[in-house]
Coordinates of C-alpha atoms in Angstrom, one line a residue:
Chain A
M1 CA 45.5 27.8 -19.2
A2 CA 43.2 26.8 -16.6
A3 CA 41.5 23.3 -14.9
T4 CA 37.8 23.3 -14.4
F5 CA 36.8 21.2 -11.6
F6 CA 36.4 17.7 -14.0
G7 CA 40.3 18.0 -14.8
E8 CA 39.6 19.6 -18.6
V9 CA 41.7 22.4 -19.7
V10 CA 40.7 25.0 -20.8
R11 CA 41.8 28.6 -22.2
A12 CA 41.5 31.5 -19.8
P13 CA 40.2 34.7 -21.3
C14 CA 43.6 37.3 -20.8
R15 CA 43.0 41.1 -21.3
A16 CA 46.7 41.5 -22.2
G17 CA 46.6 40.0 -24.7
T18 CA 49.8 38.6 -27.3
E19 CA 50.4 39.6 -30.6
D20 CA 51.0 35.7 -31.6
E21 CA 47.3 35.4 -30.4
E22 CA 45.9 38.2 -32.6
E23 CA 47.0 36.9 -35.3
E24 CA 46.0 33.1 -34.5
E25 CA 42.9 34.9 -34.4
E26 CA 42.7 36.9 -37.7
E27 CA 43.7 33.9 -39.3
G28 CA 40.7 32.0 -37.9
R29 CA 38.6 34.7 -38.7
R30 CA 39.1 34.9 -42.5
E31 CA 36.3 33.5 -44.5
T32 CA 36.6 30.9 -47.5
P33 CA 34.5 31.7 -50.3
E34 CA 32.5 28.8 -49.1
D35 CA 31.9 29.9 -45.7
G36 CA 30.6 33.1 -47.6
E37 CA 27.8 31.5 -49.5
V38 CA 26.9 29.3 -46.6
R39 CA 26.9 32.4 -44.8
Q40 CA 24.6 33.8 -47.6
Q41 CA 22.0 30.8 -48.5
L42 CA 22.0 30.7 -44.4
A43 CA 20.8 34.7 -44.7
R44 CA 18.4 33.9 -47.5
K45 CA 17.0 31.1 -45.4
R46 CA 16.5 33.1 -42.3
E47 CA 14.8 36.4 -44.2
V48 CA 11.5 37.1 -42.9
R49 CA 8.8 37.1 -45.2
L50 CA 5.2 39.0 -44.6
L51 CA 2.7 37.8 -46.9
R52 CA -0.7 39.4 -48.0
R53 CA -3.4 37.2 -47.0
Q54 CA -5.3 36.6 -50.2
T55 CA -2.9 37.0 -53.0
K56 CA 0.2 35.3 -50.4
T57 CA 2.6 37.9 -52.1
T58 CA 4.9 39.8 -50.1
L59 CA 3.8 43.3 -48.7
E60 CA 5.6 46.1 -50.1
V61 CA 5.1 48.3 -47.6
S62 CA 5.5 46.9 -43.4
L63 CA 1.9 46.1 -42.1
L64 CA 1.0 48.7 -40.0
E65 CA 1.9 51.5 -43.0
K66 CA -0.5 49.1 -45.2
Y67 CA -3.4 48.6 -42.5
P68 CA -3.1 51.6 -39.3
C69 CA -4.1 51.1 -36.0
S70 CA -5.0 52.3 -33.1
K71 CA -4.3 49.3 -31.1
F72 CA -1.9 46.9 -31.8
I73 CA -2.1 44.0 -29.6
I74 CA 0.6 41.3 -29.7
A75 CA 0.5 37.7 -28.3
I76 CA 4.0 35.8 -28.2
G77 CA 4.2 32.2 -27.2
N78 CA 1.4 29.4 -27.2
N79 CA -0.2 30.7 -23.6
A80 CA -0.8 34.6 -24.6
V81 CA -2.0 33.2 -28.3
A82 CA -4.8 30.8 -26.6
F83 CA -6.0 33.3 -24.2
L84 CA -5.9 35.8 -27.0
S85 CA -8.2 33.5 -29.2
S86 CA -10.5 32.7 -26.3
F87 CA -11.4 35.3 -24.9
I88 CA -10.9 38.2 -27.7
M89 CA -11.0 36.5 -30.8
N90 CA -14.5 35.2 -30.1
S91 CA -15.9 38.7 -29.4
G92 CA -16.3 39.6 -33.4
V93 CA -15.1 39.0 -36.4
W94 CA -11.3 39.3 -37.6
E95 CA -10.1 39.0 -40.9
E96 CA -6.8 38.2 -41.1
V97 CA -4.6 40.7 -43.1
G98 CA -1.1 38.9 -43.1
C99 CA 1.0 36.4 -41.8
A100 CA 4.9 36.6 -41.4
K101 CA 6.9 33.6 -42.6
L102 CA 10.5 33.0 -41.0
W103 CA 12.5 29.6 -40.7
N104 CA 15.2 29.6 -37.6
E105 CA 16.8 26.8 -35.7
W106 CA 14.0 26.3 -33.7
C107 CA 11.6 25.7 -35.9
R108 CA 10.5 22.2 -36.6
T109 CA 9.5 22.5 -40.3
V110 CA 12.7 21.9 -42.4
D111 CA 11.0 23.2 -45.6
T112 CA 11.3 27.1 -45.6
T113 CA 9.9 27.8 -49.4
H114 CA 6.5 25.4 -49.0
L115 CA 5.1 26.5 -45.9
S116 CA 1.8 26.4 -45.9
P117 CA -0.9 28.6 -44.7
T118 CA -1.6 26.3 -41.6
E119 CA 2.1 26.7 -41.0
A120 CA 2.4 30.5 -40.7
F121 CA 3.9 31.0 -37.3
C122 CA 2.9 35.0 -36.9
V123 CA -0.4 35.9 -38.6
F124 CA -2.3 39.2 -38.0
Y125 CA -5.8 40.1 -38.0
H126 CA -7.9 43.3 -37.7
L127 CA -10.8 43.7 -36.5
K128 CA -14.0 43.7 -39.4
S129 CA -16.0 46.1 -37.3
N130 CA -13.5 48.1 -36.6
P131 CA -10.4 47.6 -38.6
L132 CA -8.1 50.4 -36.3
V133 CA -7.7 47.5 -33.9
V134 CA -4.8 44.8 -34.9
L135 CA -4.1 41.6 -33.1
C136 CA -0.7 39.0 -33.7
Q137 CA -0.6 35.7 -33.1
C138 CA 2.9 35.0 -33.1
S139 CA 3.8 31.2 -32.1
C140 CA 7.1 30.7 -33.1
Y141 CA 10.5 31.8 -31.8
V142 CA 11.8 34.8 -33.9
A143 CA 15.5 34.4 -33.4
E144 CA 17.5 37.7 -32.6
D145 CA 18.8 38.6 -36.2
Q146 CA 14.9 38.0 -37.6
Q147 CA 13.6 40.7 -34.8
Y148 CA 14.7 43.6 -36.9
Q149 CA 13.0 42.7 -39.8
W150 CA 10.0 41.9 -38.1
L151 CA 9.9 45.4 -36.7
E152 CA 11.5 47.8 -39.0
K153 CA 12.2 47.6 -43.0
P154 CA 10.1 46.3 -46.0
H155 CA 11.0 43.4 -47.3
N156 CA 13.3 43.8 -50.3
P157 CA 13.7 40.2 -52.3
G158 CA 16.9 41.8 -53.8
N159 CA 18.8 42.8 -50.8
H160 CA 20.9 40.0 -49.2
T161 CA 22.9 41.7 -47.7
Q162 CA 21.2 42.2 -43.9
S163 CA 24.0 42.6 -41.6
N164 CA 24.4 39.9 -39.3
S165 CA 24.9 42.2 -36.6
C166 CA 21.2 43.5 -36.6
Q167 CA 19.5 42.5 -33.8
V168 CA 16.0 42.7 -34.6
F169 CA 14.6 41.6 -38.3
W170 CA 10.7 41.0 -37.2
L171 CA 10.0 44.4 -36.5
Q172 CA 10.9 45.6 -40.1
M173 CA 7.8 44.2 -41.3
V174 CA 5.1 45.6 -39.0
F175 CA 6.1 48.8 -37.9
G176 CA 8.1 50.1 -40.7
S177 CA 11.2 52.8 -40.8
C178 CA 8.8 55.7 -39.8
P179 CA 5.7 54.5 -36.9
R180 CA 3.0 55.9 -36.1
K181 CA 3.2 57.7 -32.3
N182 CA -0.9 57.1 -31.8
V183 CA -1.1 53.7 -31.5
Q184 CA -1.3 51.9 -28.5
V185 CA 0.7 48.5 -28.5
T186 CA 0.1 45.7 -25.5
I187 CA 2.2 42.9 -25.9
L188 CA 0.9 40.0 -23.9
T189 CA 3.7 37.1 -23.2
C190 CA 5.2 34.0 -20.3
R191 CA 8.5 33.8 -19.2
H192 CA 9.7 30.7 -16.8
V193 CA 8.7 31.6 -13.4
T194 CA 13.1 30.5 -12.6
D195 CA 13.8 34.1 -14.5
Y196 CA 12.1 36.2 -12.3
K197 CA 14.7 37.9 -10.1
T198 CA 13.9 37.4 -6.5
S199 CA 16.1 36.8 -3.3
E200 CA 12.5 33.9 -2.4
S201 CA 12.9 30.9 -4.0
T202 CA 11.1 30.0 -7.0
S203 CA 9.0 26.8 -4.9
S204 CA 7.4 29.8 -2.4
L205 CA 6.3 31.9 -5.2
H206 CA 2.7 31.6 -6.3
T207 CA 2.5 30.9 -9.9
P208 CA 1.3 31.9 -12.4
F209 CA 1.7 35.7 -11.5
L210 CA 1.7 38.7 -13.7
K211 CA 3.8 41.6 -14.1
A212 CA 4.6 44.4 -16.5
L213 CA 6.7 46.2 -18.3
K214 CA 6.0 50.0 -19.9
T215 CA 7.4 52.6 -21.9
Q216 CA 7.4 56.2 -21.2
N217 CA 4.6 57.0 -23.0
F218 CA 1.9 54.4 -21.4
R219 CA -0.1 56.4 -19.2
E220 CA -2.5 54.3 -17.7
P221 CA -2.0 52.4 -14.6
P222 CA -1.3 48.9 -15.5
C223 CA -3.5 45.9 -14.5
C224 CA -0.9 44.8 -12.7
S225 CA 2.3 45.3 -10.4
L226 CA 4.8 46.5 -12.6
L227 CA 7.8 43.9 -13.1
E228 CA 10.8 44.4 -10.3
Q229 CA 14.2 45.2 -10.7
P230 CA 16.6 43.9 -12.8
N231 CA 13.2 44.3 -14.9
I232 CA 15.1 42.1 -17.8
V233 CA 13.1 40.7 -20.4
H234 CA 14.2 38.7 -23.3
D235 CA 13.5 38.2 -27.2
L236 CA 10.3 39.5 -29.1
P237 CA 8.8 41.3 -26.4
A238 CA 11.8 43.1 -25.1
A239 CA 12.7 43.7 -29.3
V240 CA 8.9 45.3 -29.6
L241 CA 9.2 47.3 -26.1
S242 CA 12.7 48.6 -26.8
Y243 CA 11.6 49.6 -30.5
C244 CA 8.6 51.4 -29.0
Q245 CA 10.5 53.3 -26.5
V246 CA 12.6 54.7 -29.0
W247 CA 10.1 55.9 -31.5
K248 CA 8.2 57.2 -28.1
I249 CA 4.9 54.8 -29.0
S250 CA 2.9 54.2 -26.0
A251 CA 3.4 50.4 -24.9
I252 CA 2.6 48.2 -22.2
L253 CA 4.3 44.4 -21.9
Y254 CA 1.9 42.1 -19.9
L255 CA 4.4 39.2 -18.5
C256 CA 2.9 35.9 -17.2
Y257 CA 5.7 34.1 -14.9
T258 CA 4.7 30.6 -15.0
D259 CA 6.2 26.6 -14.4
V260 CA 4.1 25.4 -17.1
M261 CA 5.2 26.4 -20.4
K262 CA 3.4 24.5 -22.1
L263 CA -0.3 25.3 -23.3
D264 CA -1.9 25.4 -19.2
L265 CA -5.2 26.3 -18.5
I266 CA -4.5 28.3 -15.6
T267 CA -1.6 30.4 -17.2
V268 CA -3.9 31.3 -19.5
E269 CA -6.1 32.7 -17.2
A270 CA -3.6 34.2 -15.3
F271 CA -3.8 37.2 -17.9
K272 CA -7.3 37.6 -16.8
P273 CA -6.6 40.8 -15.0
V274 CA -5.2 42.3 -19.0
L275 CA -9.0 42.1 -20.2
S276 CA -9.8 45.6 -17.6
S277 CA -7.1 47.4 -19.7
R278 CA -8.6 50.1 -21.9
S279 CA -7.0 48.2 -25.1
L280 CA -9.0 45.0 -24.4
K281 CA -11.9 45.9 -22.5
S282 CA -13.8 47.0 -25.5
L283 CA -13.2 44.0 -27.5
V284 CA -14.5 41.3 -24.8
K285 CA -18.0 40.3 -24.9
N286 CA -18.5 36.7 -23.4
I287 CA -16.4 35.3 -20.4
P288 CA -18.2 32.5 -19.7
Q289 CA -18.1 31.2 -23.2
S290 CA -14.5 32.3 -23.6
T291 CA -13.8 29.4 -20.7
E292 CA -15.4 27.2 -23.2
I293 CA -13.2 27.9 -25.9
L294 CA -10.6 27.6 -23.9
K295 CA -11.0 24.5 -22.7
K296 CA -11.6 22.6 -26.5
L297 CA -8.4 24.1 -26.8
M298 CA -6.8 22.7 -24.3
T299 CA -8.0 19.2 -25.4
T300 CA -6.5 19.5 -28.8
N301 CA -3.7 19.7 -27.0
E302 CA -3.7 16.9 -24.3
I303 CA -1.1 14.1 -25.2
Q304 CA 2.3 14.4 -23.2
S305 CA 5.6 13.0 -22.8
N306 CA 6.4 9.6 -21.4
I307 CA 9.7 11.3 -20.0
Y308 CA 7.9 13.0 -17.0
T309 CA 5.0 11.5 -15.1
Chain B
M1 CA 26.8 33.3 -10.3
A2 CA 24.5 30.8 -11.2
S3 CA 26.2 29.7 -13.6
Q4 CA 29.4 29.3 -12.3
Y5 CA 27.9 26.6 -9.3
D6 CA 25.3 25.0 -11.3
R7 CA 27.4 22.5 -13.4
A8 CA 28.4 19.8 -10.1
I9 CA 26.2 18.7 -7.6
T10 CA 29.1 18.5 -5.0
V11 CA 29.9 22.5 -5.4
F12 CA 27.9 25.0 -3.1
S13 CA 27.6 28.5 -4.2
P14 CA 28.7 31.0 -2.3
D15 CA 25.8 31.6 -0.5
G16 CA 24.4 28.1 0.2
H17 CA 22.8 27.0 -3.1
L18 CA 23.0 23.2 -4.6
F19 CA 21.6 24.8 -7.6
Q20 CA 21.4 21.2 -9.0
V21 CA 18.7 20.3 -6.3
E22 CA 16.7 23.1 -6.9
Y23 CA 17.1 22.3 -10.6
A24 CA 16.0 19.3 -10.0
Q25 CA 12.9 20.5 -7.8
E26 CA 12.1 22.0 -11.2
A27 CA 12.1 19.2 -13.1
V28 CA 9.4 17.6 -10.0
K29 CA 7.2 20.8 -11.3
K30 CA 6.7 18.9 -15.1
G31 CA 4.9 16.0 -14.1
S32 CA 1.4 15.8 -13.3
T33 CA -0.5 16.7 -10.1
V34 CA -0.5 14.4 -7.2
V35 CA -2.9 15.2 -4.3
G36 CA -2.5 12.7 -1.0
I37 CA -5.1 13.2 2.5
R38 CA -5.0 11.5 5.4
G39 CA -8.7 11.1 6.8
T40 CA -10.0 9.7 10.5
D41 CA -9.5 5.9 9.1
I42 CA -8.6 6.2 5.7
V43 CA -5.8 7.8 3.3
V44 CA -6.2 8.7 -0.1
L45 CA -4.3 9.2 -3.2
G46 CA -5.3 11.3 -5.9
V47 CA -3.4 12.2 -9.6
E48 CA -4.0 13.5 -12.5
K49 CA -3.5 11.0 -15.2
K50 CA -1.5 12.0 -18.1
S51 CA -3.1 11.5 -21.8
V52 CA -1.5 8.8 -23.8
A53 CA -1.3 8.5 -27.2
K54 CA -3.4 6.0 -29.0
L55 CA -1.3 2.9 -29.2
Q56 CA 0.3 2.8 -25.8
D57 CA -1.1 0.8 -23.4
E58 CA -2.5 2.3 -20.7
R59 CA -1.6 0.0 -18.1
T60 CA 1.9 0.6 -18.3
V61 CA 1.3 4.1 -17.4
R62 CA 0.4 3.6 -13.8
K63 CA 1.1 6.4 -11.4
I64 CA 0.1 5.1 -7.8
C65 CA 2.3 2.0 -6.4
A66 CA 1.7 -0.2 -3.5
L67 CA 5.7 -0.9 -2.0
D68 CA 4.1 -3.3 0.9
D69 CA 0.7 -4.4 2.4
H70 CA 0.5 -1.0 4.5
V71 CA 2.3 1.4 2.4
C72 CA 1.0 2.6 -0.6
M73 CA 3.2 5.4 -3.0
A74 CA 1.9 7.5 -5.7
F75 CA 4.5 9.7 -8.1
A76 CA 3.0 11.8 -10.8
E77 CA 2.7 9.0 -12.6
K78 CA 2.5 5.6 -11.8
M79 CA 0.4 3.7 -9.5
S80 CA 1.9 0.3 -8.8
S81 CA 1.9 -2.1 -5.7
F82 CA 4.3 -3.5 -3.9
F83 CA 2.4 -4.6 -1.0
C84 CA -1.1 -3.8 -0.1
N85 CA -1.2 -1.8 2.5
V86 CA 1.5 0.9 1.9
S87 CA 1.8 2.9 -1.3
T88 CA 3.3 5.8 -2.5
T89 CA 3.3 8.4 -5.7
F90 CA 5.8 9.8 -7.5
I91 CA 6.3 13.1 -9.5
G92 CA 8.7 14.4 -11.7
L93 CA 10.8 12.1 -13.7
T94 CA 9.5 8.6 -14.8
A95 CA 12.8 6.7 -15.3
D96 CA 14.0 7.7 -12.2
A97 CA 10.8 7.0 -10.2
R98 CA 10.9 3.1 -11.4
V99 CA 14.2 2.9 -10.2
V100 CA 13.5 4.3 -6.5
I101 CA 10.4 2.0 -6.2
S102 CA 12.6 -1.2 -6.8
R103 CA 14.5 0.1 -4.7
A104 CA 11.9 0.6 -1.9
C105 CA 10.2 -2.9 -3.1
V106 CA 13.8 -4.6 -2.0
E107 CA 13.7 -3.0 1.2
C108 CA 10.2 -3.7 2.4
Q109 CA 10.8 -7.1 1.5
S110 CA 14.1 -7.5 3.4
H111 CA 13.0 -5.4 6.4
K112 CA 10.3 -8.0 6.6
L113 CA 12.6 -11.4 6.2
T114 CA 15.1 -9.9 8.8
V115 CA 12.6 -8.2 11.6
E116 CA 9.7 -10.2 10.7
D117 CA 8.0 -6.8 10.9
P118 CA 6.9 -4.6 8.0
V119 CA 8.4 -1.8 7.3
T120 CA 6.4 1.5 9.1
V121 CA 5.6 4.3 6.7
E122 CA 8.0 6.6 8.4
Y123 CA 11.2 3.6 8.0
I124 CA 10.4 3.2 4.1
T125 CA 10.3 7.1 3.8
R126 CA 13.1 8.0 5.5
F127 CA 14.9 5.0 3.5
I128 CA 13.6 6.8 0.2
A129 CA 14.6 10.0 1.8
T130 CA 18.5 8.7 2.3
L131 CA 18.4 7.1 -1.0
K132 CA 17.7 10.6 -2.8
Q133 CA 19.8 12.3 0.0
K134 CA 23.4 10.1 -1.2
Y135 CA 22.6 11.2 -4.9
T136 CA 22.7 15.4 -4.1
Q137 CA 26.3 14.5 -2.4
S138 CA 28.1 11.9 -4.7
N139 CA 30.3 13.2 -7.8
G140 CA 29.4 12.3 -11.4
R141 CA 25.7 11.4 -10.3
R142 CA 22.8 13.6 -10.4
P143 CA 19.7 14.2 -8.0
F144 CA 16.6 11.7 -8.5
G145 CA 14.2 14.3 -10.2
I146 CA 11.3 12.9 -8.0
S147 CA 9.2 13.6 -5.4
A148 CA 7.2 11.0 -3.6
L149 CA 4.0 11.2 -1.3
I150 CA 3.6 7.9 0.8
V151 CA 0.8 6.8 2.9
G152 CA -0.1 3.9 4.6
F153 CA -1.4 2.2 8.1
D154 CA 1.2 1.7 10.9
D155 CA 1.1 -1.6 13.1
D156 CA -0.9 0.8 16.0
G157 CA -3.8 1.5 13.4
I158 CA -2.9 5.3 12.4
P159 CA -2.8 6.6 9.1
R160 CA 0.5 8.3 7.7
L161 CA 0.9 10.8 4.8
Y162 CA 4.4 11.4 4.2
Q163 CA 6.1 13.5 1.4
T164 CA 10.0 13.4 0.0
D165 CA 11.3 15.7 -2.5
P166 CA 14.9 15.7 -4.7
S167 CA 16.9 16.7 -1.7
G168 CA 16.3 14.1 0.5
T169 CA 14.0 15.7 3.2
Y170 CA 10.9 14.3 4.2
H171 CA 8.1 15.3 6.0
A172 CA 5.1 14.3 7.8
W173 CA 1.1 16.2 6.1
K174 CA -2.1 16.2 7.1
A175 CA -2.8 17.1 3.0
N176 CA -0.5 17.6 0.4
A177 CA -0.2 18.4 -3.2
I178 CA 2.9 18.0 -5.6
G179 CA 3.5 18.4 -9.2
R180 CA 2.2 20.9 -12.1
S181 CA 0.4 23.7 -10.1
A182 CA 0.8 22.2 -6.8
K183 CA 0.4 26.0 -5.1
T184 CA -3.2 26.3 -6.1
V185 CA -4.0 22.9 -4.9
Q186 CA -2.1 23.5 -1.5
E187 CA -4.1 27.1 -1.0
F188 CA -7.5 24.8 -1.9
L189 CA -6.6 22.7 0.4
E190 CA -5.2 24.9 3.6
K191 CA -8.9 26.3 3.2
N192 CA -10.9 23.4 3.0
Y193 CA -8.9 20.9 4.9
T194 CA -10.9 20.4 8.3
E195 CA -12.3 17.9 10.7
D196 CA -16.0 18.0 9.2
A197 CA -14.5 17.7 5.6
I198 CA -12.5 14.4 7.2
A199 CA -15.2 13.1 9.4
N200 CA -15.7 10.2 7.2
D201 CA -14.3 8.1 4.4
S202 CA -16.5 9.3 1.8
E203 CA -16.0 12.7 2.7
A204 CA -12.1 12.4 2.2
I205 CA -12.6 10.5 -1.1
K206 CA -14.4 14.0 -2.3
L207 CA -12.2 16.3 -1.0
A208 CA -9.4 14.8 -2.9
I209 CA -11.4 14.9 -6.0
R210 CA -12.4 18.3 -5.5
A211 CA -8.8 19.8 -4.7
L212 CA -7.7 17.3 -8.4
L213 CA -10.6 19.3 -10.0
E214 CA -9.1 22.8 -9.0
V215 CA -6.5 22.0 -11.6
V216 CA -7.5 19.0 -13.9
Q217 CA -8.7 20.1 -17.1
S218 CA -10.9 17.4 -18.3
G219 CA -12.7 16.2 -15.5
G220 CA -12.8 13.0 -14.2
K221 CA -11.8 10.6 -17.1
N222 CA -8.5 12.5 -16.0
I223 CA -8.2 11.2 -12.7
E224 CA -7.0 8.0 -10.6
L225 CA -7.9 7.6 -7.4
A226 CA -6.4 5.0 -4.2
I227 CA -7.5 4.1 -1.1
I228 CA -6.4 2.6 2.2
R229 CA -8.2 2.0 4.7
R230 CA -7.4 0.4 8.2
N231 CA -6.5 -3.1 8.1
Q232 CA -7.7 -3.4 4.5
P233 CA -5.8 -3.7 0.8
L234 CA -5.0 -0.6 -1.6
K235 CA -8.4 -0.2 -3.3
M236 CA -7.7 1.6 -7.1
F237 CA -11.0 3.0 -8.5
S238 CA -12.6 1.8 -11.8
A239 CA -12.8 4.8 -14.2
K240 CA -16.7 4.2 -13.7
E241 CA -16.5 4.9 -9.4
I242 CA -14.5 8.0 -10.2
E243 CA -16.7 9.3 -12.4
L244 CA -19.6 8.4 -9.7
Q245 CA -17.7 10.6 -7.4
V246 CA -17.2 13.4 -9.5
N247 CA -20.9 13.8 -10.5
E248 CA -21.7 13.8 -7.2
T249 CA -19.2 16.2 -5.9
G250 CA -20.1 18.4 -8.9
K251 CA -23.5 18.2 -8.2
E252 CA -23.0 19.6 -4.2
K253 CA -20.8 22.0 -6.0
E254 CA -23.5 23.6 -7.5
E255 CA -26.2 22.9 -4.8
A256 CA -23.7 24.9 -2.5
E257 CA -23.5 28.0 -5.3
K258 CA -27.2 27.8 -5.4
K259 CA -27.6 28.0 -1.6
K260 CA -25.0 30.9 -2.2
S261 CA -26.4 33.4 -4.5
K262 CA -29.8 32.8 -2.7
K263 CA -28.3 34.3 0.1
T264 CA -26.8 37.1 -1.5
A265 CA -30.0 37.7 -3.5

């Protein structure tokens, strides 16, 4: 037992261990039938469903098996999504090919069965003039246990025994179990600058700034400097990048470190160097128009909290 | 390492950080941008006004406060006047700012009653900074999550601009910006703050507006501006006056760009 600074007594971890302690822990681990039922209900609620656009029925195969592509661009987070909406999606006609509906404790919506089309959290598009280009806008938080579904296996409505130890659910839906090697994946996302590991003070860093992390198979030069050691990334972008590294897919993650996590013009514009990459260069048409579209997006998000002045 | 030493304000980490104070500085960055410029005969405070909900009364969401007749303060959101010549602006937690302002106002009055002289800008800045420092050294409290820009004129007629931060430090500045995207504005000011730029009052005002427009997304309607001229009370610009200034600044910028493109062509 140990005392903390505030005087509370806590149990200090002990590597020696005793038999008594193990028995107590085992009793605590035994599940009652009610606990099992609750756990199964929660697992059903947290399933990721990938739906077809027209019929809103579940896709039987993974998205990239249904819509094979050579370029797959994923935007995770509201600033990355705003960047793609303004600078890439205005350049042609994009058709929605599917959406991933999911629920976790971070979602604002309570009703998981009747999510409306406007609440689809991950939307997939392909370019009508070149269907080999697929884009994903993911503006929700995909929890660790949902990332596997998102990445790999197709959804099986009868199978409710997903192991809670699986880390990546979301990937299930998108790449499938045997992904193509000739696809190039570009991931865009933001993190708070306090996640950036540096010996300097965060106030001396010129935020926002862009860093890149790539898989071994990615051969092109990145559009910005690589993320220095310790080059740790988190959540769905990390899951996608790890998946691509394991399956030897060429992938790059562009990570924008910012001190403004909500939708912000300067943060979105920090992604602009990415427009010169081979994946995105051909998709960019009219930058001044894109800037106007971006400004309109900003004005719809204006009302701010009263806590901060 | 941070997770072991960041739960109590009075605990240093082995490498000398007070993490709670540093986290308070992050809270400051959640506030909207504020710019302060010290001219030759004028001090200017410009703030990015946040958008309020439809049914909220805008008058209760002011960012610039006057602490005394000659000292003015702006905190990322409020403009209030304690007195006309000392004004302040704060950025960060609104409630913390309100508490600090009221203490500063009382101190201004108390000083005047006690010594029969108004406070100097440096005195009231030091008072606010000392107050903030106390809250970084007490058990059971947390630091104030605010930074402030304090402007005004002393009796000697010299304009002053000071900045305080949650750690309780304060510094004098010729021009500074705090809050969201402050670095972008600071770089703009470093490039553009010249003797010519502050040669007269209108140039100083335009410099403040141009600096704010670097980060304010929706133009003049989201800017609030206040100035203090020597021996004059705090003047708050109306929305129309700000719009005029913004339009003039915009025209000058376009003309400058046209001249540049002619030269390169």
